[in-house]
Coordinates of C-alpha atoms in Angstrom, one line a residue:
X1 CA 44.6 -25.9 29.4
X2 CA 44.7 -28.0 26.3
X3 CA 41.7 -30.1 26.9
X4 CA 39.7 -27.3 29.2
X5 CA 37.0 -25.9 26.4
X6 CA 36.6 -30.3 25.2
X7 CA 35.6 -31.1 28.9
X8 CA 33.0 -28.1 29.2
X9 CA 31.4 -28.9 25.7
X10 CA 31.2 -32.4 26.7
X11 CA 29.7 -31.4 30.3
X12 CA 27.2 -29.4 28.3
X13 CA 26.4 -32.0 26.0
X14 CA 25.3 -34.7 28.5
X15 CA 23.4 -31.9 30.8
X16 CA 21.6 -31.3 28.1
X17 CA 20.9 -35.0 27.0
X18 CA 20.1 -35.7 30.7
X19 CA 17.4 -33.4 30.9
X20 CA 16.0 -34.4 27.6
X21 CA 16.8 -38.3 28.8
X22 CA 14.4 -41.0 30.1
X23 CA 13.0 -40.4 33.5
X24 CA 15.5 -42.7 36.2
X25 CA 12.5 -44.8 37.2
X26 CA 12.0 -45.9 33.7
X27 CA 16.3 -46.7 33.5
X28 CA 16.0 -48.1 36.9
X29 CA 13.2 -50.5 36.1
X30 CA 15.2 -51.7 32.5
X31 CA 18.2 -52.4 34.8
X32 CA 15.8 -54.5 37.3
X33 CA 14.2 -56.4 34.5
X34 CA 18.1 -56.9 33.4
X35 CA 19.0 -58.4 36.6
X36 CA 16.3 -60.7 37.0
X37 CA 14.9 -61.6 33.8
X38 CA 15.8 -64.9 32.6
X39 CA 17.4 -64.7 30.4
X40 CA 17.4 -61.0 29.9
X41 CA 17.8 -59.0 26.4
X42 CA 21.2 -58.4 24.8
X43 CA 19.7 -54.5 24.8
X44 CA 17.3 -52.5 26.9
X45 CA 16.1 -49.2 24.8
X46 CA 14.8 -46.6 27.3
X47 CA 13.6 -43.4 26.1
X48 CA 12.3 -42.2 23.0
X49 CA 15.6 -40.8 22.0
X50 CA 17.8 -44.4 22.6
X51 CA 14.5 -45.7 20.4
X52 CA 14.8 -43.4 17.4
X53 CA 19.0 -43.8 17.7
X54 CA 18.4 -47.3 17.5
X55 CA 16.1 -47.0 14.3
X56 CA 17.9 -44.7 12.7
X57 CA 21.3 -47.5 13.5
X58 CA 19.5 -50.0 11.6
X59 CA 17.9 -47.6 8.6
X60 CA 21.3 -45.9 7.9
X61 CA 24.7 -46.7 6.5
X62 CA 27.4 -46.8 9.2
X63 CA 29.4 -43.7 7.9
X64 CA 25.7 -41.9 7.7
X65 CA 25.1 -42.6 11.2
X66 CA 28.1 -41.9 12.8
X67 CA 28.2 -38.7 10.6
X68 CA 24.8 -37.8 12.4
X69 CA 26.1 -38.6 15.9
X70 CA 29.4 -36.6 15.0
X71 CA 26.8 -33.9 14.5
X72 CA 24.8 -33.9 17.3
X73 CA 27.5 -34.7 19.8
X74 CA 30.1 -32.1 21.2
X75 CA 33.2 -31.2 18.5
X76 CA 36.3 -32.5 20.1
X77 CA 38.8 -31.1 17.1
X78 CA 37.0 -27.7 17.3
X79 CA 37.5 -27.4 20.9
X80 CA 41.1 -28.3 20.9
X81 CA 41.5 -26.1 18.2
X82 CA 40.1 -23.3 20.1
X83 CA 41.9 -24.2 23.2
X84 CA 45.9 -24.1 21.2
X85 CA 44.6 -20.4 19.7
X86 CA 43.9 -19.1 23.2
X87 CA 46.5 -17.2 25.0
X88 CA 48.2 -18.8 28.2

């Protein structure tokens, strides 16, 4: 399955950003403040990690950044590379 070993890296990749996310109360009560506030913000950071992604959006050049999120993210091209060597 060509795109098998992409879909499980991915799956690992948000389990693990889910348990190192913001706490759902804390996403639920941006969301409420979003649906009532008037007007509400253009963005609602929750969690340190959205915080520091933002920062480091505004610090860096784009090809910097999105070489850091490349990083830290699951490797598509790797996986489907690994998936084409397997046998079956």
């Amino acid at each position: 399955e060509l795109y098998g070993t992409l879909i499980e890296r991915t799956l690992e990749f948000v389990r693990k950003m889910g348990q190192n996310g913001a706490p759902p109360e804390k996403v639920a009560d941006a969301v409420q403040h979003a649906l009532t506030a008037d007007p509400p913000r253009t963005r609602y950071l929750v969690g340190v990690d959205a915080k520091v992604q933002a920062l480091l959006a505004g610090l860096l050049p784009d090809r910097a950044f999105d070489a850091l999120m490349a990083a830290a993210g699951p490797k598509p091209r790797e996986a489907l590379l690994a998936a084409t060597r397997s046998p079956g």
